[in-house]
Amino acid sequence: MIHYDVVVLGAGAAGMMAAIEAGKRGRSVLVVDHAKFAGEKIRISGGGRCNFTNIHATIDKGRDRFLSENPRFALSALSRYTPEMFIAMVQRHGISFHEKTLGQLFCDGPATQINTMLLGEMRQAGVTLVLETSVEQVSKEETGFALQLSTSSVTCDSLVVATGGKSIPKMGASSLGYQLAAQFGLRLTETRPALVPLTFETGALERLKELSGIATDAIVRHGKTAFEEALLFTHRGLSGPAILQISSYWREGDAISVDLLPNQDAAETLRAARKANPKVQVQTVLGSVLPKKLAQLLGEELNLPGMIGDFSDKKLAVVEAILKNWTLKPVGSEGYRTAEVTLGGVDTRDLDAKTMAARAVPGLFFIGEVVDVTGWLGGYNFQWAWSSGWAAGQAA
């Protein structure tokens, strides 16, 4: 039976980072993954360009951008391994990148460059990687852990669980991490799909079907939370960055509101149209500021016939309300099939924020998506993977 100082379960972003850092400390490290290739979610991320971090994923600006039962839990790791530190690694490997919007950094070339970089760093650190290998059993021993793999049996002093969440099952997502947490007595918070498109019931879909494929800038709100980005109508409901962001806060039964004219004074726009073009219908006015099909649907919903020149201020206020506060009620989401991440997971109360170690189980660590820490869209979840992986790698 082969013994390693550290075994990392999961060859994703967090797992590879933890392995690199542990290997740099001279630890013997084995990384195990059931997939055919390492870093599959990295490869498909960012439309194949990998949104590998966000310059705002910091202890200062990132305070409200990570969801958790304890939102402050992530700050320790984020303060010790910052976006600048990962950017330095990317630059050292000669990978060119650009800032897209809102601090999001993307590779200029294919996302596989990040995989190649991480695999190279693992090799340099002396890490052993085994793929297409499943974990059949894990048990605690007096001085560490024993693992029965599909290909062999190994023991280790430290076990790092970086198995990810339930999102995108076609990429090999599994519940192994949650099962191991439960096995060793760690608590779990509720898990649900996050950064995911929202869906409507059949009647609403029928009403909105003509809008499928149309995108428009909007501010989407749920309670006190709002995101200003693109909104996309789909044949199932709503998607686009603004919807993916709000989906992490939305719950079944809740409504969302949409401001279709972000940072514009709708009332002033309507009054100006009434004065300049009094002999046009309100739908025509809407079509001058919105995609035509969306303007047509809103015009039908308003059901306010006549020329805008004849509209009273009270009638204009009704039009303004639908432009600035269009209320929609999704019935669900597309689920883990298309969710970018999983909300919830291993309860942070049972983990040390500095090392990611399980408080009650010496040598056991949980990192990345399996933990109850979920970032905003736009590189935040990758930075959490790098930071939590780095933190565990210093201690495992």
Coordinates of C-alpha atoms in Angstrom, one line a residue, residues 2-8 22-23 25-30 143-145 147 154-160 363-365 395-396:
I2 CA 1.5 3.3 -1.1
H3 CA 1.6 6.2 1.4
Y4 CA 1.4 9.9 0.6
D5 CA 1.7 12.9 2.8
V6 CA -1.3 14.4 1.1
V7 CA -4.1 13.0 -1.1
V8 CA -6.3 15.5 -2.9
A22 CA 1.5 21.2 -0.7
G23 CA 4.1 19.9 -3.3
R25 CA 6.5 22.4 0.7
G26 CA 8.1 19.1 -0.1
R27 CA 5.1 17.0 0.7
S28 CA 4.4 13.9 -1.4
V29 CA 1.1 14.5 -3.1
L30 CA -1.4 12.4 -5.0
T143 CA -2.4 8.7 12.0
G144 CA -4.3 9.6 8.9
F145 CA -6.6 8.1 6.3
L147 CA -8.5 5.1 0.7
V154 CA -3.4 4.3 -0.6
T155 CA -2.9 5.9 2.8
C156 CA -2.2 9.5 3.7
D157 CA -1.6 11.9 6.5
S158 CA -3.8 14.7 5.1
L159 CA -6.9 14.4 2.9
V160 CA -8.0 17.4 0.9
G363 CA -5.8 16.1 8.7
L364 CA -9.1 16.6 6.8
F365 CA -9.7 19.6 4.6
A395 CA -1.3 23.3 6.0
A396 CA -2.1 19.8 4.6

